[in-house]
Amino acid sequence: MIALKKYIIPVSLLLIILFWLVRWQPDRHDVHTTTQLAMGTLVSLSVWGTKPENEEKVFAAVFEKIRQLEAVASRQDVNSIVYRINHAPSGEKFTIPSELTHIVAKGLQVHLLSGGAFDPGLAHISDLWGFTQGVPEVEKIPEKRLIDAWLEKRKQCFDYGIHLKLPDNDSDGPGLLWLADDSFALDLGAIAKGYILDQAMAVLKREGIINALIVGGGDMIIAGAKGDQPWRIGIQHPRDRDKVMASVEVLQDMALATSGDYERFFMADGQRQHHILDPKTGHPARSGLISVSIQAREAMIADALSTAVFVLGMEKGKALIERLEGVEGMLVQENGERWKSSRFPGQWLEE
Ligand code: AMP
Ligand code: MG
């Protein structure tokens, strides 16, 4: 049941998206889709205008890439470098592969941009809440003393405890990483999926495919269009999983990520205890926002920023989106208030 439960929301999200793709797609025989379980969710790959005989090989190469990168960035996989880093004594230095260097470097940038709301080093607090992957097996608020102990340790740290030395000259090479204090452990759950989708799209492009859509949970990367038709995407209503809240029409390469408190949660103490955590409180973020969609050029940036803005809340979130070039957003609050930036490519579907 628990295993099933953790896929219900990704499955429903995916069904909504596929429903939209099919419903609005007059030339649907030209869209070919394949779906597999990867990165703890359903990953669906759709291409338009390709020859079916080539597709099988290309689809296999894309999923191979996804699994290869997942094995690098996962903190659950005991063979991953991230697992080893998280379980080593603090201060131990690791030479890390270029892919991980890239993810952590961007994660640290978004950490700074968001004033700490985005925290790629909060694995211990994610573990306390049980949001390791899926919904926790024991749906219980962690003991206050454990959260307080973590917050106290963090307070004692002079600076942020993830240290990354980038490679000299070659920005694409391996980096050197160490964790300066044991209150830090890598949790790349809000950024790695985006990076992996970017790389999956790069595989397709290398194979000459220019019209494609890859969806993984709340993240997606889109390329091209469907002939003269746009890709049409539905964004799920945060309080009614059968309802589409907004539609987005895409005619050019872009990425879109949505973070919401409805994705993974349990109810306790009369509150929704969800997986997006506020590093300042050690509790699920209660910024007033319940759904944040971010459009950016790269899925990695959209992924990280949707989580960051969720934690920041409406006012600070808006300010961050408006400050960043090439980034647009659509935000919904619990009290019904909603906002989208002037160039966000989507439309609300109802009042
Ligand atoms: P997303 O669904 O993209 O918003 O990412 C949520 C996931 O990111 C969680 O399951 C955690 O693994 C991780 N996470 C939770 N809170 C934060 C945060 N404040 N900063 C960075 N990562 C977080
Ligand atoms: Mg995210």
mmCIF file of C-alpha atoms and ligand atoms in Angstrom:
data_model
loop_
_atom_site.group_PDB
_atom_site.id
_atom_site.type_symbol
_atom_site.label_atom_id
_atom_site.label_comp_id
_atom_site.label_asym_id
_atom_site.label_seq_id
_atom_site.Cartn_x
_atom_site.Cartn_y
_atom_site.Cartn_z
ATOM 1 C CA MET A 1 0.000 0.000 0.000
ATOM 2 C CA ILE A 2 2.777 2.387 0.965
ATOM 3 C CA ALA A 3 4.667 1.540 -2.194
ATOM 4 C CA LEU A 4 1.494 2.168 -4.184
ATOM 5 C CA LYS A 5 0.663 5.356 -2.341
ATOM 6 C CA LYS A 6 3.871 7.080 -3.286
ATOM 7 C CA TYR A 7 3.033 6.729 -6.967
ATOM 8 C CA ILE A 8 -0.597 7.837 -6.801
ATOM 9 C CA ILE A 9 0.164 11.530 -7.119
ATOM 10 C CA PRO A 10 2.814 11.235 -9.856
ATOM 11 C CA VAL A 11 0.484 8.892 -11.731
ATOM 12 C CA SER A 12 -2.469 11.253 -11.462
ATOM 13 C CA LEU A 13 -0.317 14.203 -12.525
ATOM 14 C CA LEU A 14 0.973 12.269 -15.473
ATOM 15 C CA LEU A 15 -2.519 11.168 -16.471
ATOM 16 C CA ILE A 16 -3.698 14.766 -16.445
ATOM 17 C CA ILE A 17 -0.790 15.809 -18.620
ATOM 18 C CA LEU A 18 -1.277 12.923 -21.031
ATOM 19 C CA PHE A 19 -5.012 13.632 -21.142
ATOM 20 C CA TRP A 20 -4.279 17.181 -22.207
ATOM 21 C CA LEU A 21 -1.763 16.139 -24.754
ATOM 22 C CA VAL A 22 -4.206 13.734 -26.334
ATOM 23 C CA ARG A 23 -7.349 15.879 -26.066
ATOM 24 C CA TRP A 24 -5.876 18.880 -27.794
ATOM 25 C CA GLN A 25 -3.841 17.026 -30.279
ATOM 26 C CA PRO A 26 -5.520 16.656 -33.664
ATOM 27 C CA ASP A 27 -2.528 14.866 -35.192
ATOM 28 C CA ARG A 28 -2.052 12.606 -32.194
ATOM 29 C CA HIS A 29 -0.832 9.688 -34.257
ATOM 30 C CA ASP A 30 2.354 11.718 -34.689
ATOM 31 C CA VAL A 31 3.099 11.876 -30.956
ATOM 32 C CA HIS A 32 4.791 8.776 -29.603
ATOM 33 C CA THR A 33 5.033 8.365 -25.862
ATOM 34 C CA THR A 34 6.780 5.940 -23.559
ATOM 35 C CA THR A 35 6.634 5.922 -19.768
ATOM 36 C CA GLN A 36 8.914 4.300 -17.212
ATOM 37 C CA LEU A 37 9.457 4.434 -13.492
ATOM 38 C CA ALA A 38 12.651 6.367 -12.690
ATOM 39 C CA MET A 39 13.861 8.844 -10.039
ATOM 40 C CA GLY A 40 11.044 7.703 -7.725
ATOM 41 C CA THR A 41 8.345 8.863 -10.133
ATOM 42 C CA LEU A 42 6.942 8.202 -13.578
ATOM 43 C CA VAL A 43 9.009 9.626 -16.379
ATOM 44 C CA SER A 44 7.230 10.069 -19.665
ATOM 45 C CA LEU A 45 8.914 10.811 -22.930
ATOM 46 C CA SER A 46 6.950 12.072 -25.955
ATOM 47 C CA VAL A 47 8.351 12.854 -29.369
ATOM 48 C CA TRP A 48 6.715 14.290 -32.454
ATOM 49 C CA GLY A 49 7.508 13.757 -36.081
ATOM 50 C CA THR A 50 10.103 11.016 -35.799
ATOM 51 C CA LYS A 51 10.287 7.709 -37.581
ATOM 52 C CA PRO A 52 8.980 4.973 -35.277
ATOM 53 C CA GLU A 53 11.760 2.552 -36.296
ATOM 54 C CA ASN A 54 14.407 4.803 -34.709
ATOM 55 C CA GLU A 55 12.513 5.494 -31.559
ATOM 56 C CA GLU A 56 13.051 2.355 -29.557
ATOM 57 C CA LYS A 57 16.825 2.741 -29.566
ATOM 58 C CA VAL A 58 16.666 6.444 -28.753
ATOM 59 C CA PHE A 59 14.142 5.960 -25.943
ATOM 60 C CA ALA A 60 16.379 3.263 -24.425
ATOM 61 C CA ALA A 61 19.395 5.601 -24.580
ATOM 62 C CA VAL A 62 17.426 8.359 -22.826
ATOM 63 C CA PHE A 63 16.344 6.100 -19.977
ATOM 64 C CA GLU A 64 19.854 4.724 -19.664
ATOM 65 C CA LYS A 65 21.149 8.279 -19.232
ATOM 66 C CA ILE A 66 18.465 9.009 -16.641
ATOM 67 C CA ARG A 67 19.375 5.921 -14.607
ATOM 68 C CA GLN A 68 23.097 6.584 -14.873
ATOM 69 C CA LEU A 69 22.695 10.123 -13.494
ATOM 70 C CA GLU A 70 20.212 9.003 -10.864
ATOM 71 C CA ALA A 71 22.869 6.600 -9.588
ATOM 72 C CA VAL A 72 25.233 9.565 -9.149
ATOM 73 C CA ALA A 73 22.868 12.011 -7.422
ATOM 74 C CA SER A 74 20.747 9.688 -5.300
ATOM 75 C CA ARG A 75 21.293 9.842 -1.557
ATOM 76 C CA GLN A 76 19.391 6.596 -0.995
ATOM 77 C CA ASP A 77 21.537 4.428 -3.250
ATOM 78 C CA VAL A 78 24.296 3.056 -0.994
ATOM 79 C CA ASN A 79 26.640 2.845 -3.976
ATOM 80 C CA SER A 80 26.297 6.501 -4.929
ATOM 81 C CA ILE A 81 28.953 9.107 -4.273
ATOM 82 C CA VAL A 82 26.330 11.262 -2.527
ATOM 83 C CA TYR A 83 25.617 8.433 -0.079
ATOM 84 C CA ARG A 84 29.328 8.060 0.635
ATOM 85 C CA ILE A 85 29.774 11.794 1.187
ATOM 86 C CA ASN A 86 26.778 11.916 3.532
ATOM 87 C CA HIS A 87 28.055 8.981 5.590
ATOM 88 C CA ALA A 88 31.692 10.054 5.893
ATOM 89 C CA PRO A 89 33.069 12.075 8.827
ATOM 90 C CA SER A 90 32.658 15.809 8.211
ATOM 91 C CA GLY A 91 35.696 17.439 6.640
ATOM 92 C CA GLU A 92 36.555 14.435 4.455
ATOM 93 C CA LYS A 93 37.281 15.600 0.922
ATOM 94 C CA PHE A 94 35.804 13.906 -2.134
ATOM 95 C CA THR A 95 36.644 14.282 -5.778
ATOM 96 C CA ILE A 96 33.231 14.270 -7.397
ATOM 97 C CA PRO A 97 32.195 13.688 -11.012
ATOM 98 C CA SER A 98 31.553 16.676 -13.254
ATOM 99 C CA GLU A 99 27.770 16.046 -13.299
ATOM 100 C CA LEU A 100 27.588 16.260 -9.516
ATOM 101 C CA THR A 101 29.900 19.268 -9.480
ATOM 102 C CA HIS A 102 27.506 21.027 -11.819
ATOM 103 C CA ILE A 103 24.401 20.193 -9.752
ATOM 104 C CA VAL A 104 25.984 21.231 -6.436
ATOM 105 C CA ALA A 105 27.442 24.440 -7.925
ATOM 106 C CA LYS A 106 23.981 25.484 -9.186
ATOM 107 C CA GLY A 107 22.401 24.411 -5.910
ATOM 108 C CA LEU A 108 24.809 26.672 -4.018
ATOM 109 C CA GLN A 109 23.991 29.563 -6.371
ATOM 110 C CA VAL A 110 20.253 29.156 -5.763
ATOM 111 C CA HIS A 111 20.989 28.880 -2.028
ATOM 112 C CA LEU A 112 22.609 32.320 -2.163
ATOM 113 C CA LEU A 113 19.995 33.830 -4.496
ATOM 114 C CA SER A 114 17.184 32.707 -2.196
ATOM 115 C CA GLY A 115 18.830 33.894 1.012
ATOM 116 C CA GLY A 116 19.119 30.307 2.240
ATOM 117 C CA ALA A 117 15.505 29.231 1.526
ATOM 118 C CA PHE A 118 16.913 26.716 -0.940
ATOM 119 C CA ASP A 119 19.119 24.406 1.077
ATOM 120 C CA PRO A 120 20.758 21.448 -0.694
ATOM 121 C CA GLY A 121 22.308 20.362 2.615
ATOM 122 C CA LEU A 122 19.221 19.556 4.664
ATOM 123 C CA ALA A 123 19.160 15.756 4.230
ATOM 124 C CA HIS A 124 19.150 15.175 7.999
ATOM 125 C CA ILE A 125 15.980 17.165 8.442
ATOM 126 C CA SER A 126 14.349 15.443 5.417
ATOM 127 C CA ASP A 127 15.230 12.127 7.053
ATOM 128 C CA LEU A 128 13.751 13.221 10.393
ATOM 129 C CA TRP A 129 10.453 13.922 8.640
ATOM 130 C CA GLY A 130 10.706 10.683 6.698
ATOM 131 C CA PHE A 131 10.572 12.327 3.272
ATOM 132 C CA THR A 132 13.414 10.236 1.999
ATOM 133 C CA GLN A 133 11.479 9.103 -1.008
ATOM 134 C CA GLY A 134 7.723 9.112 -1.320
ATOM 135 C CA VAL A 135 5.486 9.566 1.699
ATOM 136 C CA PRO A 136 6.940 8.491 5.090
ATOM 137 C CA GLU A 137 6.088 5.009 6.319
ATOM 138 C CA VAL A 138 5.370 6.425 9.765
ATOM 139 C CA GLU A 139 3.296 9.558 9.392
ATOM 140 C CA LYS A 140 4.486 11.350 12.502
ATOM 141 C CA ILE A 141 5.866 14.788 13.316
ATOM 142 C CA PRO A 142 9.474 14.362 14.497
ATOM 143 C CA GLU A 143 10.337 14.986 18.133
ATOM 144 C CA LYS A 144 10.821 18.669 18.846
ATOM 145 C CA ARG A 145 14.147 18.076 20.590
ATOM 146 C CA LEU A 146 15.584 16.467 17.437
ATOM 147 C CA ILE A 147 14.556 19.385 15.214
ATOM 148 C CA ASP A 148 15.808 21.877 17.816
ATOM 149 C CA ALA A 149 19.163 20.076 18.081
ATOM 150 C CA TRP A 150 19.612 20.325 14.308
ATOM 151 C CA LEU A 151 18.648 24.026 14.273
ATOM 152 C CA GLU A 152 21.037 24.696 17.154
ATOM 153 C CA LYS A 153 23.939 22.959 15.389
ATOM 154 C CA ARG A 154 23.224 24.958 12.269
ATOM 155 C CA LYS A 155 23.223 28.174 14.307
ATOM 156 C CA GLN A 156 26.697 27.385 15.587
ATOM 157 C CA CYS A 157 28.078 27.122 12.038
ATOM 158 C CA PHE A 158 30.047 30.129 10.982
ATOM 159 C CA ASP A 159 29.180 29.697 7.316
ATOM 160 C CA TYR A 160 27.288 27.376 5.009
ATOM 161 C CA GLY A 161 28.707 23.874 5.388
ATOM 162 C CA ILE A 162 28.822 22.593 1.795
ATOM 163 C CA HIS A 163 32.195 23.451 0.328
ATOM 164 C CA LEU A 164 32.868 22.991 -3.358
ATOM 165 C CA LYS A 165 36.110 23.689 -5.124
ATOM 166 C CA LEU A 166 35.481 23.983 -8.841
ATOM 167 C CA PRO A 167 38.008 22.528 -11.260
ATOM 168 C CA ASP A 168 40.719 24.952 -12.396
ATOM 169 C CA ASN A 169 40.187 26.242 -15.932
ATOM 170 C CA ASP A 170 38.001 23.377 -17.052
ATOM 171 C CA SER A 171 34.584 24.203 -15.652
ATOM 172 C CA ASP A 172 33.287 20.835 -16.811
ATOM 173 C CA GLY A 173 35.683 18.646 -14.861
ATOM 174 C CA PRO A 174 35.479 16.989 -11.456
ATOM 175 C CA GLY A 175 35.255 19.171 -8.369
ATOM 176 C CA LEU A 176 36.339 18.740 -4.779
ATOM 177 C CA LEU A 177 33.583 18.643 -2.182
ATOM 178 C CA TRP A 178 33.486 18.440 1.598
ATOM 179 C CA LEU A 179 30.907 18.974 4.319
ATOM 180 C CA ALA A 180 32.218 21.177 7.087
ATOM 181 C CA ASP A 181 29.813 20.152 9.818
ATOM 182 C CA ASP A 182 27.681 17.105 10.568
ATOM 183 C CA SER A 183 24.477 19.157 10.395
ATOM 184 C CA PHE A 184 25.039 19.179 6.622
ATOM 185 C CA ALA A 185 24.296 16.271 4.289
ATOM 186 C CA LEU A 186 23.406 16.492 0.630
ATOM 187 C CA ASP A 187 19.754 16.365 -0.395
ATOM 188 C CA LEU A 188 19.555 17.154 -4.087
ATOM 189 C CA GLY A 189 15.892 16.185 -4.353
ATOM 190 C CA ALA A 190 14.842 19.660 -5.445
ATOM 191 C CA ILE A 191 17.382 20.110 -8.229
ATOM 192 C CA ALA A 192 18.826 16.809 -9.506
ATOM 193 C CA LYS A 193 15.647 15.710 -11.288
ATOM 194 C CA GLY A 194 15.686 18.926 -13.307
ATOM 195 C CA TYR A 195 19.333 18.441 -14.225
ATOM 196 C CA ILE A 196 18.664 14.842 -15.261
ATOM 197 C CA LEU A 197 15.752 15.914 -17.483
ATOM 198 C CA ASP A 198 18.017 18.508 -19.152
ATOM 199 C CA GLN A 199 20.549 15.791 -19.870
ATOM 200 C CA ALA A 200 17.815 13.427 -21.121
ATOM 201 C CA MET A 201 16.723 16.108 -23.588
ATOM 202 C CA ALA A 202 20.349 16.576 -24.657
ATOM 203 C CA VAL A 203 20.451 12.870 -25.596
ATOM 204 C CA LEU A 204 17.372 13.346 -27.786
ATOM 205 C CA LYS A 205 18.861 16.403 -29.449
ATOM 206 C CA ARG A 206 22.116 14.581 -30.171
ATOM 207 C CA GLU A 207 19.971 11.987 -31.923
ATOM 208 C CA GLY A 208 18.468 14.727 -34.081
ATOM 209 C CA ILE A 209 15.085 14.885 -32.317
ATOM 210 C CA ILE A 210 13.946 18.484 -32.021
ATOM 211 C CA ASN A 211 10.289 18.104 -31.018
ATOM 212 C CA ALA A 212 9.963 16.423 -27.646
ATOM 213 C CA LEU A 213 8.497 16.635 -24.172
ATOM 214 C CA ILE A 214 9.911 14.860 -21.122
ATOM 215 C CA VAL A 215 7.909 14.865 -17.907
ATOM 216 C CA GLY A 216 9.162 13.575 -14.552
ATOM 217 C CA GLY A 217 6.773 14.183 -11.645
ATOM 218 C CA GLY A 218 6.318 17.953 -11.444
ATOM 219 C CA ASP A 219 9.221 18.783 -13.746
ATOM 220 C CA MET A 220 9.306 18.930 -17.493
ATOM 221 C CA ILE A 221 11.518 19.936 -20.371
ATOM 222 C CA ILE A 222 10.072 20.777 -23.733
ATOM 223 C CA ALA A 223 11.654 21.187 -27.154
ATOM 224 C CA GLY A 224 10.161 22.467 -30.383
ATOM 225 C CA ALA A 225 6.485 21.949 -31.114
ATOM 226 C CA LYS A 226 4.164 19.503 -32.849
ATOM 227 C CA GLY A 227 4.402 20.776 -36.381
ATOM 228 C CA ASP A 228 2.485 24.038 -36.299
ATOM 229 C CA GLN A 229 0.755 23.043 -33.045
ATOM 230 C CA PRO A 230 2.137 23.950 -29.623
ATOM 231 C CA TRP A 231 2.742 21.417 -26.873
ATOM 232 C CA ARG A 232 -0.108 21.960 -24.436
ATOM 233 C CA ILE A 233 0.490 21.359 -20.770
ATOM 234 C CA GLY A 234 -1.960 21.310 -17.869
ATOM 235 C CA ILE A 235 -0.936 22.414 -14.378
ATOM 236 C CA GLN A 236 -2.751 20.469 -11.693
ATOM 237 C CA HIS A 237 -5.068 22.248 -9.267
ATOM 238 C CA PRO A 238 -3.332 22.082 -5.865
ATOM 239 C CA ARG A 239 -6.509 21.126 -4.001
ATOM 240 C CA ASP A 240 -8.311 19.027 -6.617
ATOM 241 C CA ARG A 241 -6.147 16.493 -8.347
ATOM 242 C CA ASP A 242 -8.769 15.861 -11.034
ATOM 243 C CA LYS A 243 -8.814 19.490 -12.057
ATOM 244 C CA VAL A 244 -6.445 21.399 -14.303
ATOM 245 C CA MET A 245 -5.801 24.862 -12.876
ATOM 246 C CA ALA A 246 -3.891 26.442 -15.742
ATOM 247 C CA SER A 247 -2.781 25.639 -19.253
ATOM 248 C CA VAL A 248 0.521 26.410 -20.884
ATOM 249 C CA GLU A 249 1.111 26.455 -24.624
ATOM 250 C CA VAL A 250 4.668 25.884 -25.716
ATOM 251 C CA LEU A 251 6.116 26.587 -29.137
ATOM 252 C CA GLN A 252 9.767 26.865 -28.201
ATOM 253 C CA ASP A 253 12.366 25.146 -26.033
ATOM 254 C CA MET A 254 11.735 25.703 -22.343
ATOM 255 C CA ALA A 255 11.462 24.025 -18.967
ATOM 256 C CA LEU A 256 8.650 24.108 -16.454
ATOM 257 C CA ALA A 257 8.672 22.877 -12.864
ATOM 258 C CA THR A 258 5.932 22.853 -10.268
ATOM 259 C CA SER A 259 6.413 22.473 -6.516
ATOM 260 C CA GLY A 260 3.367 21.971 -4.349
ATOM 261 C CA ASP A 261 2.393 20.963 -0.837
ATOM 262 C CA TYR A 262 0.012 18.382 -2.339
ATOM 263 C CA GLU A 263 2.718 16.273 -3.971
ATOM 264 C CA ARG A 264 3.939 14.378 -0.902
ATOM 265 C CA PHE A 265 2.335 14.953 2.476
ATOM 266 C CA PHE A 266 0.538 13.495 5.450
ATOM 267 C CA MET A 267 -1.927 15.119 7.827
ATOM 268 C CA ALA A 268 -0.943 15.536 11.486
ATOM 269 C CA ASP A 269 -1.840 18.105 14.152
ATOM 270 C CA GLY A 270 -4.520 19.349 11.767
ATOM 271 C CA GLN A 271 -1.882 20.487 9.309
ATOM 272 C CA ARG A 272 -0.541 19.315 6.005
ATOM 273 C CA GLN A 273 2.972 18.014 6.707
ATOM 274 C CA HIS A 274 4.642 18.110 3.323
ATOM 275 C CA HIS A 275 8.051 17.508 1.805
ATOM 276 C CA ILE A 276 9.209 21.098 1.122
ATOM 277 C CA LEU A 277 11.061 22.112 4.252
ATOM 278 C CA ASP A 278 11.984 25.501 5.603
ATOM 279 C CA PRO A 279 15.609 25.331 6.784
ATOM 280 C CA LYS A 280 14.914 28.206 9.194
ATOM 281 C CA THR A 281 12.290 26.238 11.148
ATOM 282 C CA GLY A 282 13.082 22.600 10.359
ATOM 283 C CA HIS A 283 9.372 22.174 9.529
ATOM 284 C CA PRO A 284 7.401 22.023 6.275
ATOM 285 C CA ALA A 285 7.416 25.506 4.724
ATOM 286 C CA ARG A 286 4.371 27.536 5.737
ATOM 287 C CA SER A 287 4.830 30.534 3.500
ATOM 288 C CA GLY A 288 1.186 30.663 2.466
ATOM 289 C CA LEU A 289 2.008 29.316 -1.012
ATOM 290 C CA ILE A 290 0.570 25.954 -2.031
ATOM 291 C CA SER A 291 1.702 25.760 -5.671
ATOM 292 C CA VAL A 292 4.602 27.352 -7.519
ATOM 293 C CA SER A 293 5.333 26.859 -11.222
ATOM 294 C CA ILE A 294 8.519 28.216 -12.695
ATOM 295 C CA GLN A 295 9.423 28.528 -16.346
ATOM 296 C CA ALA A 296 13.130 28.764 -17.188
ATOM 297 C CA ARG A 297 15.488 27.758 -19.953
ATOM 298 C CA GLU A 298 16.873 24.806 -17.999
ATOM 299 C CA ALA A 299 14.828 22.287 -16.026
ATOM 300 C CA MET A 300 17.513 22.303 -13.317
ATOM 301 C CA ILE A 301 16.946 26.011 -12.644
ATOM 302 C CA ALA A 302 13.148 25.716 -12.877
ATOM 303 C CA ASP A 303 13.272 22.779 -10.437
ATOM 304 C CA ALA A 304 15.445 24.521 -7.852
ATOM 305 C CA LEU A 305 13.627 27.853 -8.105
ATOM 306 C CA SER A 306 10.154 26.336 -7.740
ATOM 307 C CA THR A 307 11.251 24.884 -4.397
ATOM 308 C CA ALA A 308 13.054 28.088 -3.366
ATOM 309 C CA VAL A 309 10.063 30.316 -4.186
ATOM 310 C CA PHE A 310 7.723 27.931 -2.380
ATOM 311 C CA VAL A 311 9.753 28.440 0.810
ATOM 312 C CA LEU A 312 10.122 32.199 0.301
ATOM 313 C CA GLY A 313 6.389 32.904 -0.076
ATOM 314 C CA MET A 314 4.459 35.251 -2.345
ATOM 315 C CA GLU A 315 6.214 38.588 -1.861
ATOM 316 C CA LYS A 316 9.844 37.459 -1.691
ATOM 317 C CA GLY A 317 9.136 34.806 -4.338
ATOM 318 C CA LYS A 318 7.720 37.373 -6.768
ATOM 319 C CA ALA A 319 10.705 39.638 -6.186
ATOM 320 C CA LEU A 320 13.133 36.795 -6.920
ATOM 321 C CA ILE A 321 11.323 35.804 -10.141
ATOM 322 C CA GLU A 322 11.224 39.385 -11.366
ATOM 323 C CA ARG A 323 14.912 39.841 -10.639
ATOM 324 C CA LEU A 324 15.996 36.862 -12.740
ATOM 325 C CA GLU A 325 16.308 37.090 -16.488
ATOM 326 C CA GLY A 326 14.602 34.295 -18.444
ATOM 327 C CA VAL A 327 12.605 33.146 -15.400
ATOM 328 C CA GLU A 328 8.798 33.397 -15.143
ATOM 329 C CA GLY A 329 6.421 32.121 -12.508
ATOM 330 C CA MET A 330 2.864 31.275 -11.512
ATOM 331 C CA LEU A 331 2.097 31.283 -7.768
ATOM 332 C CA VAL A 332 -0.972 30.215 -5.802
ATOM 333 C CA GLN A 333 -1.657 30.883 -2.123
ATOM 334 C CA GLU A 334 -3.749 28.897 0.325
ATOM 335 C CA ASN A 335 -6.103 31.897 0.697
ATOM 336 C CA GLY A 336 -6.867 31.809 -3.041
ATOM 337 C CA GLU A 337 -4.641 34.729 -3.974
ATOM 338 C CA ARG A 338 -2.666 34.049 -7.139
ATOM 339 C CA TRP A 339 -0.151 35.752 -9.353
ATOM 340 C CA LYS A 340 1.723 35.165 -12.567
ATOM 341 C CA SER A 341 4.591 37.127 -14.008
ATOM 342 C CA SER A 342 3.944 39.154 -17.145
ATOM 343 C CA ARG A 343 5.636 36.732 -19.536
ATOM 344 C CA PHE A 344 4.579 33.454 -17.984
ATOM 345 C CA PRO A 345 3.339 31.434 -20.974
ATOM 346 C CA GLY A 346 0.262 29.995 -19.183
ATOM 347 C CA GLN A 347 -3.373 30.963 -18.610
ATOM 348 C CA TRP A 348 -5.601 30.377 -15.592
ATOM 349 C CA LEU A 349 -8.508 28.170 -16.579
ATOM 350 C CA GLU A 350 -11.077 29.475 -14.113
ATOM 351 C CA GLU A 351 -11.634 32.134 -11.470
HETATM 352 P P1 AMP B 1 10.457 19.752 -5.213
HETATM 353 O O1 AMP B 1 9.396 18.714 -5.238
HETATM 354 O O2 AMP B 1 11.219 19.946 -6.465
HETATM 355 O O3 AMP B 1 9.982 21.045 -4.641
HETATM 356 O O4 AMP B 1 11.612 19.230 -4.214
HETATM 357 C C1 AMP B 1 11.333 18.790 -2.916
HETATM 358 C C2 AMP B 1 12.450 17.912 -2.441
HETATM 359 O O5 AMP B 1 13.612 18.715 -2.277
HETATM 360 C C3 AMP B 1 12.201 17.291 -1.080
HETATM 361 O O6 AMP B 1 11.674 15.998 -1.195
HETATM 362 C C4 AMP B 1 13.604 17.277 -0.469
HETATM 363 O O7 AMP B 1 14.327 16.173 -0.961
HETATM 364 C C5 AMP B 1 14.234 18.525 -1.027
HETATM 365 N N1 AMP B 1 13.975 19.749 -0.251
HETATM 366 C C6 AMP B 1 12.977 19.982 0.668
HETATM 367 N N2 AMP B 1 13.044 21.241 1.131
HETATM 368 C C7 AMP B 1 14.094 21.832 0.493
HETATM 369 C C8 AMP B 1 14.674 23.137 0.546
HETATM 370 N N3 AMP B 1 14.201 24.087 1.340
HETATM 371 N N4 AMP B 1 15.748 23.359 -0.246
HETATM 372 C C9 AMP B 1 16.254 22.408 -1.065
HETATM 373 N N5 AMP B 1 15.749 21.172 -1.139
HETATM 374 C C10 AMP B 1 14.683 20.883 -0.386
HETATM 375 MG MG MG B 2 12.203 21.591 -7.206
#
